[in-house]
Coordinates of C-alpha atoms and ligand atoms in Angstrom, one line a residue:
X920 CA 126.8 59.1 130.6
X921 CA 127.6 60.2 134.1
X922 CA 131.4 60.5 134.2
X923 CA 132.5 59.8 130.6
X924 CA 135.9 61.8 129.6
X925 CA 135.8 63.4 126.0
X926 CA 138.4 64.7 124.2
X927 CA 135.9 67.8 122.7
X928 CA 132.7 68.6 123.6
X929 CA 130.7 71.2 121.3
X930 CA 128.1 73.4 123.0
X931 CA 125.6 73.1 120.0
X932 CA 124.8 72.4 117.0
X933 CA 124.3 75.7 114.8
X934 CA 127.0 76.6 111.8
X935 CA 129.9 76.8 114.4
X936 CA 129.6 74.0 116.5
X937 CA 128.9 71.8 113.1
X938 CA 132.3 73.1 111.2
X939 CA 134.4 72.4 114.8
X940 CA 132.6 69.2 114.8
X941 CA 133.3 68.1 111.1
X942 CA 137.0 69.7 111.2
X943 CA 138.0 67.9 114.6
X944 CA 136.7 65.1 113.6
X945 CA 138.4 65.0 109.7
X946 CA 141.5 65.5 112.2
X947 CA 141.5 62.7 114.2
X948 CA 139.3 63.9 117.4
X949 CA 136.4 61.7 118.9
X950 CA 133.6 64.4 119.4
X951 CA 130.6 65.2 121.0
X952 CA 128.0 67.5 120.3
X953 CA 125.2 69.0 123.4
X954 CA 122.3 70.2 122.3
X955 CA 119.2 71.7 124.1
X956 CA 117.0 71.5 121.4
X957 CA 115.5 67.9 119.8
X958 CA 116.8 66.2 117.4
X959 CA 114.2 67.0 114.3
X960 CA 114.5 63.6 112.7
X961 CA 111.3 61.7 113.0
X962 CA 108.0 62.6 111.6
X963 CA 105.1 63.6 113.8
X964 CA 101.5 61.8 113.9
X965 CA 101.1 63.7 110.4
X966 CA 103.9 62.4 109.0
X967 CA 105.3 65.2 108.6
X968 CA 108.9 66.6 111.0
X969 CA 108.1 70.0 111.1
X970 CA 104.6 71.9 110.8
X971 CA 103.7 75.1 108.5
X972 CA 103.6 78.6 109.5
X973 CA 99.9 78.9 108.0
X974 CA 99.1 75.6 110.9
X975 CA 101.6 76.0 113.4
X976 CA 101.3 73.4 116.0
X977 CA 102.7 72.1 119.4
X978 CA 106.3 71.8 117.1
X979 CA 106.5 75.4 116.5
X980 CA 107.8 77.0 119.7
X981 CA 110.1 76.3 122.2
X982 CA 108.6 76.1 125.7
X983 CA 105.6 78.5 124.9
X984 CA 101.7 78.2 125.3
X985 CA 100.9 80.7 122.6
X986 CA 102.8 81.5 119.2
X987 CA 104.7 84.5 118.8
X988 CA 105.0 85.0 115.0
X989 CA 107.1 88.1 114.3
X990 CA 104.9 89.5 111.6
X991 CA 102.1 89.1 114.3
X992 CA 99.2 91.3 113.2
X993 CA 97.1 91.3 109.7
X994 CA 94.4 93.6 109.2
X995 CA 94.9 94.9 112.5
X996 CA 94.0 91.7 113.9
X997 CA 96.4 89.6 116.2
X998 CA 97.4 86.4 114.4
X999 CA 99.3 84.1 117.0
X1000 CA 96.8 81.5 118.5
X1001 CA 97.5 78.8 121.5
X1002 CA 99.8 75.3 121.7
X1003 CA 100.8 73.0 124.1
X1004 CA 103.9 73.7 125.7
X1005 CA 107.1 71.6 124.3
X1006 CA 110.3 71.9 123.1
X1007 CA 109.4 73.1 119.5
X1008 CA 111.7 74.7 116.7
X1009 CA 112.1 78.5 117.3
X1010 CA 112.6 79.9 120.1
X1011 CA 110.9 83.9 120.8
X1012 CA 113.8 84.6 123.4
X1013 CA 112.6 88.1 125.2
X1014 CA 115.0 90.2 126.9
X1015 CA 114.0 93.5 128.4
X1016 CA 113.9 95.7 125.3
X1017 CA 114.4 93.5 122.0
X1018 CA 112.9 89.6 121.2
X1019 CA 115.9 87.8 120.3
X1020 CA 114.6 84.5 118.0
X1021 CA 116.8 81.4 117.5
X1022 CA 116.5 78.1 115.8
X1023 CA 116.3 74.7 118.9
X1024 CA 117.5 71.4 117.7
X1025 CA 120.3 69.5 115.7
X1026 CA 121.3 72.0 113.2
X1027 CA 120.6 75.2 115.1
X1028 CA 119.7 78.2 113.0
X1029 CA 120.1 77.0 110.0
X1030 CA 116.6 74.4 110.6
X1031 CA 114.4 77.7 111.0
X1032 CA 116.0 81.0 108.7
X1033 CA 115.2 81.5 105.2
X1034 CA 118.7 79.7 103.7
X1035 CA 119.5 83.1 102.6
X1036 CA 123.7 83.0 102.0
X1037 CA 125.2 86.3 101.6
X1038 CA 129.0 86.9 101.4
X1039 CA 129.6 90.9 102.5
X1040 CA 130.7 93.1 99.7
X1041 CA 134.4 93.1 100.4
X1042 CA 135.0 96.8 100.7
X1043 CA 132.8 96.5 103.9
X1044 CA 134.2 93.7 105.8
X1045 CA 136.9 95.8 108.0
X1046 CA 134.0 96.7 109.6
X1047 CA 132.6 93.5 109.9
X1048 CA 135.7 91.9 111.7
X1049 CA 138.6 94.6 112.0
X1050 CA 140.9 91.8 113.2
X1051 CA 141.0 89.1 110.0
X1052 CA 143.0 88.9 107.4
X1053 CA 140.5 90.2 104.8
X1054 CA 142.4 88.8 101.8
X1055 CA 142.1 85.0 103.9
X1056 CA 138.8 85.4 104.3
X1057 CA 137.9 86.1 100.7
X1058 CA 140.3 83.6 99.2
X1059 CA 140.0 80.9 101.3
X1060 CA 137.7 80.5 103.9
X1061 CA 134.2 82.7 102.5
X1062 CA 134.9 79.6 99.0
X1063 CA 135.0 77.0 101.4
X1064 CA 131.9 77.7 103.5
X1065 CA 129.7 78.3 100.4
X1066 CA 130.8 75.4 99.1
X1067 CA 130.0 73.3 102.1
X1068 CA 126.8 75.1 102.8
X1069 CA 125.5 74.2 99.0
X1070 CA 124.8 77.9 98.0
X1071 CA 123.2 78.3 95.1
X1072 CA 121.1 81.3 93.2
X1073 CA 117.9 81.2 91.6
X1074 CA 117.9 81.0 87.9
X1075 CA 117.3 84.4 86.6
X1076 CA 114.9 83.4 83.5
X1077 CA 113.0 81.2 85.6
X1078 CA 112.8 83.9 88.1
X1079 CA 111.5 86.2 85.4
X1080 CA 108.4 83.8 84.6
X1081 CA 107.5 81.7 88.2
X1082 CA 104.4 83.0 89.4
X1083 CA 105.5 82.5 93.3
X1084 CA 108.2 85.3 92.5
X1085 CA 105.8 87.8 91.3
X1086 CA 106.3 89.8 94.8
X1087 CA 110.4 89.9 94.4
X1088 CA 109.6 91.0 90.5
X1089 CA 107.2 94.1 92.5
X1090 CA 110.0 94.2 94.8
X1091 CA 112.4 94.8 91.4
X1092 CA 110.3 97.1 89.5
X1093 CA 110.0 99.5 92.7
X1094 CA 113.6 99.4 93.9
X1095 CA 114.6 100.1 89.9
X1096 CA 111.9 102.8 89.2
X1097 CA 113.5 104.8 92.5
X1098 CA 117.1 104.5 91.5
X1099 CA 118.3 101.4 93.9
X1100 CA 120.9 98.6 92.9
X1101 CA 118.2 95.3 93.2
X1102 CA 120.3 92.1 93.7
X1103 CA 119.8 88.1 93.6
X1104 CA 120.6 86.8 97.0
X1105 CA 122.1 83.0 97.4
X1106 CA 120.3 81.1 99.3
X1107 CA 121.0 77.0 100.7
X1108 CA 117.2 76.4 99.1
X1109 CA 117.6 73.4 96.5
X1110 CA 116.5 76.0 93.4
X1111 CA 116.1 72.9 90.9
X1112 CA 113.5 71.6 93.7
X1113 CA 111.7 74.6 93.8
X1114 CA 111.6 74.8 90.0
X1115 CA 110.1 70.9 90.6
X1116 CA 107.8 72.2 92.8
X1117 CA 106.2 75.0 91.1
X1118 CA 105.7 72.4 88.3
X1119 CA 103.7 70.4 90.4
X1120 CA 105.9 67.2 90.4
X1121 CA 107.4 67.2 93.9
X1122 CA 106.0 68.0 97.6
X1123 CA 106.2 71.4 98.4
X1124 CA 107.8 73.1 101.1
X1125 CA 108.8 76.7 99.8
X1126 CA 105.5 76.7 97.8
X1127 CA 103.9 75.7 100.6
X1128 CA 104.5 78.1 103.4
X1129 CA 107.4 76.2 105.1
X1130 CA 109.7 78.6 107.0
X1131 CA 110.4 79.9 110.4
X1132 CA 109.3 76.5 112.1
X1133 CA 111.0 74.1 109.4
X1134 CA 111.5 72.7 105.8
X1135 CA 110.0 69.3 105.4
X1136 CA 112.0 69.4 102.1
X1137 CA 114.2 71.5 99.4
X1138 CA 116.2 73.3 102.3
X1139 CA 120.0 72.5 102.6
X1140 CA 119.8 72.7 106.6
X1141 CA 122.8 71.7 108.6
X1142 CA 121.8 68.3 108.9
X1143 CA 122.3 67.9 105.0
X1144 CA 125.2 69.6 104.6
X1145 CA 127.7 69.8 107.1
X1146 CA 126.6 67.2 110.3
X1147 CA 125.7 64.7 107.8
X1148 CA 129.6 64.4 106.7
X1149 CA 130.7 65.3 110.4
X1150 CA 128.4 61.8 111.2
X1151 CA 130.0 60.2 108.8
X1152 CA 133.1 60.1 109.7
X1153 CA 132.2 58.1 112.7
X1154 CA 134.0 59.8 115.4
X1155 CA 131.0 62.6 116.1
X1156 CA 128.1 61.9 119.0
X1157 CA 125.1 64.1 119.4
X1158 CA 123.0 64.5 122.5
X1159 CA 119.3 66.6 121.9
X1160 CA 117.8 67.6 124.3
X1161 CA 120.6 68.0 126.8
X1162 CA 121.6 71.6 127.8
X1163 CA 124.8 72.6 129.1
X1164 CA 124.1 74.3 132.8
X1165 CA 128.1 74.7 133.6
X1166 CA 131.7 74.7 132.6
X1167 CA 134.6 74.8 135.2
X1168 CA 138.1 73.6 135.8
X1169 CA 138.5 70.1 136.7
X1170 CA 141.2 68.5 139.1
X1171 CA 143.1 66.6 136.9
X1172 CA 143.0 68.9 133.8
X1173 CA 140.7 69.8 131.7
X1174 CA 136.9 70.8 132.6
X1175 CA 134.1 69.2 134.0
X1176 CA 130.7 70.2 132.1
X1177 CA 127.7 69.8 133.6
X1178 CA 125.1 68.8 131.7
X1179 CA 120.8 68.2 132.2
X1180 CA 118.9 66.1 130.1
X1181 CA 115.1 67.1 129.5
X1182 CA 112.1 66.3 128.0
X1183 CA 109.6 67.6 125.8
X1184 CA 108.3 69.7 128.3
X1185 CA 110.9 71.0 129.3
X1186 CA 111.4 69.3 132.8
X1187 CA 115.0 68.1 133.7
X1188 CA 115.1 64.4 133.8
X1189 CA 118.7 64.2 134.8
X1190 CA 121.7 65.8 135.6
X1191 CA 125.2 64.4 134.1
X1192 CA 128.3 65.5 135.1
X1193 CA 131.6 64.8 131.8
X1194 CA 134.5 65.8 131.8
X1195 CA 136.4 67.4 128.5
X1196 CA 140.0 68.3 127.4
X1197 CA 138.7 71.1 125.2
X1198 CA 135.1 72.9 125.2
X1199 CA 133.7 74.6 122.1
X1200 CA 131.1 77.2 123.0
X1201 CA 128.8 77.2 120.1
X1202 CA 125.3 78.0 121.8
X1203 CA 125.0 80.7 119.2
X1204 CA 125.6 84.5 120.1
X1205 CA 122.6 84.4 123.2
X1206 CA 123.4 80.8 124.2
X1207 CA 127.4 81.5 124.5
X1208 CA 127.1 85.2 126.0
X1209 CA 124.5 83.7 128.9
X1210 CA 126.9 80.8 129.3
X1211 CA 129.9 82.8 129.7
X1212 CA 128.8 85.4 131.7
X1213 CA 127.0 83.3 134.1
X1214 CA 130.4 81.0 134.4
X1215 CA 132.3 84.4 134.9
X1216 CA 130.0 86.0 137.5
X1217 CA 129.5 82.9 139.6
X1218 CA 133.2 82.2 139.5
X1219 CA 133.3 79.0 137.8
X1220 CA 135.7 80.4 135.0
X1221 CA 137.0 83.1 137.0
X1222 CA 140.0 83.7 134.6
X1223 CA 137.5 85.5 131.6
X1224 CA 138.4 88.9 131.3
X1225 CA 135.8 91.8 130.9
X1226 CA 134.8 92.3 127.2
X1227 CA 132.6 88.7 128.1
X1228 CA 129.6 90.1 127.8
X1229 CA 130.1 93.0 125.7
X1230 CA 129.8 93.9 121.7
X1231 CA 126.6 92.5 121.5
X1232 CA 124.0 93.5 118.4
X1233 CA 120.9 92.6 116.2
X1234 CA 122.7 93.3 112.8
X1235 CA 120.1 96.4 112.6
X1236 CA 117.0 94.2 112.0
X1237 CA 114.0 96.3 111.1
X1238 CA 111.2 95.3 109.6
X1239 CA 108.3 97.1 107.1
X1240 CA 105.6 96.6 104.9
X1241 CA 104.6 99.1 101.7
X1242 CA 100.7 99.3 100.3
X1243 CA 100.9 98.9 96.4
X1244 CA 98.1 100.3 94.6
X1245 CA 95.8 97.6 92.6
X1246 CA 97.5 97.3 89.9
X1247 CA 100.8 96.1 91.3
X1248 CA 99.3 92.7 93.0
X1249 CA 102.4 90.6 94.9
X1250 CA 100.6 87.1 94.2
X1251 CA 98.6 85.1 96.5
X1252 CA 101.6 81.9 95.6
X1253 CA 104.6 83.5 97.3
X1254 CA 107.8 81.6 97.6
X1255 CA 108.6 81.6 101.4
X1256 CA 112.3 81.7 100.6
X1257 CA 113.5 85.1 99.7
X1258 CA 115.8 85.4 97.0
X1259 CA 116.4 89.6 95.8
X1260 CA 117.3 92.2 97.8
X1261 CA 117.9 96.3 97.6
X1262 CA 121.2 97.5 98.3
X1263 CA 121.7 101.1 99.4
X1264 CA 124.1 100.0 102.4
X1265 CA 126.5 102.0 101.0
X1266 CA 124.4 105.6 100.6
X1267 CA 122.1 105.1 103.4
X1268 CA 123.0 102.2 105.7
X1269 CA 121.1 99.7 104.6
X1270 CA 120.3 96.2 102.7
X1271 CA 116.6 95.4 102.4
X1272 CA 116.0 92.1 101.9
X1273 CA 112.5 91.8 99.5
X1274 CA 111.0 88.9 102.1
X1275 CA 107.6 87.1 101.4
X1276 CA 103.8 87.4 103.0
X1277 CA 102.9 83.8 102.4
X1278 CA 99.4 84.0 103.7
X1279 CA 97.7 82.0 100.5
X1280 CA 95.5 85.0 99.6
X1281 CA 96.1 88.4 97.8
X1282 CA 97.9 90.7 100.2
X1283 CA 98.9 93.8 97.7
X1284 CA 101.5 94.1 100.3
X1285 CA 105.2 94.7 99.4
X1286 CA 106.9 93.1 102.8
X1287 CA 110.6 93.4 104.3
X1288 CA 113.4 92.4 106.5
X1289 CA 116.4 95.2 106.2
X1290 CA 119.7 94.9 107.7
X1291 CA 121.1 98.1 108.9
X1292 CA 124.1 100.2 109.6
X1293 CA 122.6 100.4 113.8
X1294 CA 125.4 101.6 115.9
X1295 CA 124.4 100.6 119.4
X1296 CA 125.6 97.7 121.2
X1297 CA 124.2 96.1 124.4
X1298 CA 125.6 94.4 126.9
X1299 CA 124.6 91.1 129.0
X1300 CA 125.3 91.3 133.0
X1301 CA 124.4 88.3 135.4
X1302 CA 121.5 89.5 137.8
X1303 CA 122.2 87.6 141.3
X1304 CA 118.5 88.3 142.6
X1305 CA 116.7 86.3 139.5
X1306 CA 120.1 83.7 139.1
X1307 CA 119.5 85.2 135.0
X1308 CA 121.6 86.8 132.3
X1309 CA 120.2 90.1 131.3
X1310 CA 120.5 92.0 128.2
X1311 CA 120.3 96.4 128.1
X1312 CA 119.0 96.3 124.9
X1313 CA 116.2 99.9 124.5
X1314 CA 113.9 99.6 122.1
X1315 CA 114.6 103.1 121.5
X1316 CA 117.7 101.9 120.0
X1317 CA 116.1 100.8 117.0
X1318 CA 115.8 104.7 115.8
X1319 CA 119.0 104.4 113.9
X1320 CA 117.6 101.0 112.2
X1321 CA 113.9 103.2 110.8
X1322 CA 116.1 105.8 109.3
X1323 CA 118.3 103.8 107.7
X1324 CA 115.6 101.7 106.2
X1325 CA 113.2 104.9 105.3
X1326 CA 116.2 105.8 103.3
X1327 CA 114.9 103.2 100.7
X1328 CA 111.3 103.6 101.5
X1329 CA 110.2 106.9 101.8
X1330 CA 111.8 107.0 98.4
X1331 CA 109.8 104.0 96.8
X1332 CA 106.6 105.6 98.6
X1333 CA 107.2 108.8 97.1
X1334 CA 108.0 107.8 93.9
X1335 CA 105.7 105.1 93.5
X1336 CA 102.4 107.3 95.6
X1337 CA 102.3 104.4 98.2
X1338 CA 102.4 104.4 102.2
X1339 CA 103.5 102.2 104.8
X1340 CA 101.7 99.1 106.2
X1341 CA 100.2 100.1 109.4
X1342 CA 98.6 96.3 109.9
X1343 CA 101.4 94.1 110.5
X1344 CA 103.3 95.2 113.8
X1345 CA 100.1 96.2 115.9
X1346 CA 97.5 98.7 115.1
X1347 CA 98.9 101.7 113.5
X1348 CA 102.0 100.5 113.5
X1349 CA 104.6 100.8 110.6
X1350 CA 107.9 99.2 112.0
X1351 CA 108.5 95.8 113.3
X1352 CA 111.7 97.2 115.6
X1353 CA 110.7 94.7 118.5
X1354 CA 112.9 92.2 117.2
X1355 CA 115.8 90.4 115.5
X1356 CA 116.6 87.3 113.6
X1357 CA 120.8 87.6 113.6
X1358 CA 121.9 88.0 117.2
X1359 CA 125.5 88.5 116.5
X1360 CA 128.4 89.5 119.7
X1361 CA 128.5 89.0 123.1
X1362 CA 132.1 87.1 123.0
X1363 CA 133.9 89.4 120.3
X1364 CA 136.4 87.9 118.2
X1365 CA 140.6 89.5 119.5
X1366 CA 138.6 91.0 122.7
X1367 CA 136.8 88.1 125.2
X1368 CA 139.2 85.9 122.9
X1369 CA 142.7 85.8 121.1
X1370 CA 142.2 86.8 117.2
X1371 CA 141.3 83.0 116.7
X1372 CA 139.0 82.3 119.6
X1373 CA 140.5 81.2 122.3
X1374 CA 138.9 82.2 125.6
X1375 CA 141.5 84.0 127.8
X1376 CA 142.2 82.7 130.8
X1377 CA 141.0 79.6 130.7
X1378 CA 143.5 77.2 127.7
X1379 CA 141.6 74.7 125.7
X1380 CA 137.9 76.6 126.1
X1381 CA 137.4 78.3 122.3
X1382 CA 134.2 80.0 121.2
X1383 CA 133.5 79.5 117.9
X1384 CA 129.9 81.0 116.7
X1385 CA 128.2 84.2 116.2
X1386 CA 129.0 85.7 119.7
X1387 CA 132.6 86.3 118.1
X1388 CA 131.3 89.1 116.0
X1389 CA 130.6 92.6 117.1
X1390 CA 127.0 92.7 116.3
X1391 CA 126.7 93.6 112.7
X1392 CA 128.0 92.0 109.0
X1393 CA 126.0 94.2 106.8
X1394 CA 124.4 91.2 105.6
X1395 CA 122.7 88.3 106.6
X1396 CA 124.8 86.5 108.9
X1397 CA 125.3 83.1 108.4
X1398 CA 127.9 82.9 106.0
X1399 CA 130.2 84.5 107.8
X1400 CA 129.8 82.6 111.1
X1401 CA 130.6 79.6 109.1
X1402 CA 134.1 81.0 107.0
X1403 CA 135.2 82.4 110.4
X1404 CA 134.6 79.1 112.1
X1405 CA 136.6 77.4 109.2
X1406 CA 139.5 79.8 109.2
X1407 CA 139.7 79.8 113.2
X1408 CA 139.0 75.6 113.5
X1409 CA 141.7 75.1 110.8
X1410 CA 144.5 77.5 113.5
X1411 CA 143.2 75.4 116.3
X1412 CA 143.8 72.3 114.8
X1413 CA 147.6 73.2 113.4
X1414 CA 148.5 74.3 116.6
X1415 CA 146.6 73.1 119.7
X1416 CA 146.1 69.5 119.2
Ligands
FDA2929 P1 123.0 78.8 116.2 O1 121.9 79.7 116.9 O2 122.7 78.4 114.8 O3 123.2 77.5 117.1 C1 123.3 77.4 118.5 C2 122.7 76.1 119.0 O4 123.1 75.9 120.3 C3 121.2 76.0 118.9 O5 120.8 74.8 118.3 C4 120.8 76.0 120.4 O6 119.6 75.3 120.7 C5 122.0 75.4 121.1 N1 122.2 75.8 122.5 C6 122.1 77.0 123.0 N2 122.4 77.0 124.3 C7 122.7 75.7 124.6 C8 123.1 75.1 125.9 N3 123.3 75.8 127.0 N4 123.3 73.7 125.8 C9 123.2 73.0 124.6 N5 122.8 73.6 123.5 C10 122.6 75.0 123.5 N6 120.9 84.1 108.7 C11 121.3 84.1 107.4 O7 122.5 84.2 107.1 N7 120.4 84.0 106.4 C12 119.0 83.9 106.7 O8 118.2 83.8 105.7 C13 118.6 83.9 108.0 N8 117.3 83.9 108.3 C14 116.9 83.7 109.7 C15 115.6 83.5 110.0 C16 115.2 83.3 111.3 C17 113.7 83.1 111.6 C18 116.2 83.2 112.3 C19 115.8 82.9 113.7 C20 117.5 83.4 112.0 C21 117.9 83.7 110.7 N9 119.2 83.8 110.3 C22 119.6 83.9 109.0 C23 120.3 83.9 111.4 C24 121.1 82.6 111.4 O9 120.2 81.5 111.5 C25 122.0 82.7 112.7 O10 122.9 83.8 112.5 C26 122.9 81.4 112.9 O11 122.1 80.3 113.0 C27 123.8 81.6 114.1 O12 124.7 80.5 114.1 P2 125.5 80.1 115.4 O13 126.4 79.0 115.0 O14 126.1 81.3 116.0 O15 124.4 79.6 116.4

């Protein structure tokens, strides 16, 4: 309410906000967690929480009148169809040259992406964040996120048989027959409940097409893992649907945060105004970035220094499709969560993760998400005329993204006689480079902060999420936003409480 004093207030509720939430509270600290998105905890009139990406409904995306699927042609046809307008689960962010999407509600991220849990390969992490301890990170803090997260891998012999994996076992024999390391990927997916579920004893989710706008079961989401035992402890509050507008000094100490409450559709029902000894910005790498820079440029925080803003990139998503002759179907049952991928980061620059086309019918279509080497980096700047945060993300940037990924293609094409998916993306069109599911930067780790995120400037504001690294971690991201948060939370705690 209007007026309350906390001692920490966590902007969000994706993998950083929920380890500073869990970690402050283990410590002793009341907390409370703002978040704009709902609270994804009640079933809807078909008793279901979240809807399927083969029906997606009013619950799919936030604060949009028509769907924007990323894969959003097939057959040359557009797929994406019209709901009503509400604060659904994925948000299609669009900035000038790139569409940016992010998980809404309790749980952030981790309610929409695939569960995939990657660890980088430690020879490349000095790359991934130049100023940690590398020998920390793979001792300490990477064991202790997996282990919180619940990461587990699928069971190779049942991989070998189960008919929904028939499109990663295409994925296999093609990356193998061209000479490219293939690898299992962890993923937060409950494997013995997908096993369940291609036996037929258990509701499906994966089996089922759930993905991208929720898992109604089977996926170790946030609120199972690591905001269940931050609840539980009794001294964590969460507020959906409330949305952080502003962040400033207060009189007495501290800061007063500024804070609207809206409804489904989006309308602000009321402005509250708090007041906090210590603000975590955990709005993910777009929500923190705008936050900041807005704060900065309209002098609320005037104190941030100039790298707020900067480092900002889309971990070199591209995506592709491959046309496999008729003798190499991919399966009309397709497991929505991934679980192989093709490694050739090291010679070419990229790790292609072999991702599924759960349409329910026979697709002959080999489909992928690779994550890239991509050296640009953009930069958000507050526009004064439109009162928004812009992003100078080209489109043209993604050129560094196709070749890296073609590296492994144009192989497997060549080798195998196939060609690109032209269907997918548009008409003609062979890459999906308009987008990216791992926003990573924006608040970089030793440069907007101290090496442990501390804002300068401005003592007792931290950021602790994806904005703290500089746009790329060779792998999917979420694993590493989490160990960070752990190793940074458990310096904050030693020596700022
Ligand atoms: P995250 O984005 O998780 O959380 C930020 C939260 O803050 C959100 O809930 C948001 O609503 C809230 N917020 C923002 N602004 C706010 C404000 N002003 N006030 C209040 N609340 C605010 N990664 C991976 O490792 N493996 C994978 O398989 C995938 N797959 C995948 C698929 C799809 C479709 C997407 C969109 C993403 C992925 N990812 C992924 C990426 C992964 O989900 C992402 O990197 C993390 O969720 C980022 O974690 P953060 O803690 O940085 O923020």
């Amino acid at each position: 309410a209007t007026g309350a004093h906390v001692p920490a207030l966590v902007i969000g509720t994706g993998y950083g906000g929920s380890v500073a939430a869990l970690r402050l509270a283990q410590a002793g600290v009341d907390v409370h967690m703002i978040e704009m998105g709902m609270a994804w905890d009640t079933p809807g009139p078909d008793g279901k929480i979240f809807c399927n990406t083969l029906e997606p409904d009013h619950r799919s995306y936030w604060l949009r009148t028509r769907t924007k699927a990323p894969l959003n042609y097939f057959l040359g046809f557009p797929i994406d169809r019209n709901i009503s307008r509400y604060t659904g689960i994925l948000d299609a962010e669009d900035f000038g040259g790139i569409t940016v999407y992010q998980g809404r509600g309790v749980g952030g991220g981790s309610l929409v992406n695939g569960g995939m849990a990657v660890t980088p390969r430690r020879e490349n992490f000095g790359a991934v964040l130049p100023s940690v301890n590398a020998d920390e990170m793979y001792d300490i803090y990477y064991p202790r996120a997996n282990a919180e997260l619940g990461v587990g891998t699928v069971d190779p012999a049942w991989f070998d048989s189960a008919a929904c994996y028939q499109y990663a076992r295409v994925g296999r024999k093609h990356a193998q027959r061209s000479g490219f390391p293939f690898v299992f990927v962890p993923d937060v997916y409950d494997w013995d409940y997908m096993e369940r579920e291609a036996a037929g004893t258990v509701t499906k989710s994966a089996l089922a097409g759930e993905i991208l706008y929720g898992n109604n079961h089977g996926k170790k989401s946030l609120q199972q893992t690591y905001l269940a035992r931050a609840r539980a402890t009794g001294k964590v509050a969460i507020s959906p649907l409330h949305k952080v507008t502003s962040v400033a000094p207060a009189a007495g100490g501290g800061y007063t945060v500024v804070i609207d409450q809206i409804n489904t559709s989006g309308d602000t029902t009321a402005t509250k105004t708090v007041t906090a000894d210590r603000v975590f910005f955990a709005a993910g790498s777009v929500g923190t970035s705008k936050l900041l820079v807005k704060l900065k440029a309209t002098g609320a925080l005037p104190n941030l220094n100039d790298e707020v803003g900067k480092g900002w990139g889309d971990n070199g998503n591209v995506m592709c499709g491959r046309a496999n002759h008729l003798w190499d179907p991919t399966g009309k049952l397709q497991s929505a969560i991934p679980c192989s991928g093709i490694d050739n980061w090291a010679a070419g620059g990229a790790f292609a993760e072999v991702a599924p086309l759960p349409t329910g019918i026979e697709t002959y279509a080999s489909f992928y998400l690779s994550i890239t080497k991509n050296p640009n980096r953009a930069r958000f700047s507050w526009n004064a005329a439109t009162g928004k945060v812009d992003l100078d993300w080209q489109t043209s940037w993604k050129q560094p993204s196709i070749d890296m990924a073609k590296t492994i293609f144009d192989k497997i094409n060549a080798k195998e006689g196939t060609i690109y998916r032209t269907d997918l993306f548009g008409v003609y069109k062979i890459w999906g480079d308009h987008l990216t599911y791992h926003p990573l930067g924006g608040a970089v780790l030793n440069k907007a902060t101290d090496g442990y995120g501390r804002l300068t400037g401005h003592p007792g504001l931290y950021v602790i999420d994806g904005s703290l690294i500089p746009g790329n971690t060779s792998v999917n991201p979420f694993v590493t936003i989490t160990a960070l948060a752990e190793r940074n939370i458990e310096k904050i705690i030693a020596t700022d409480l």
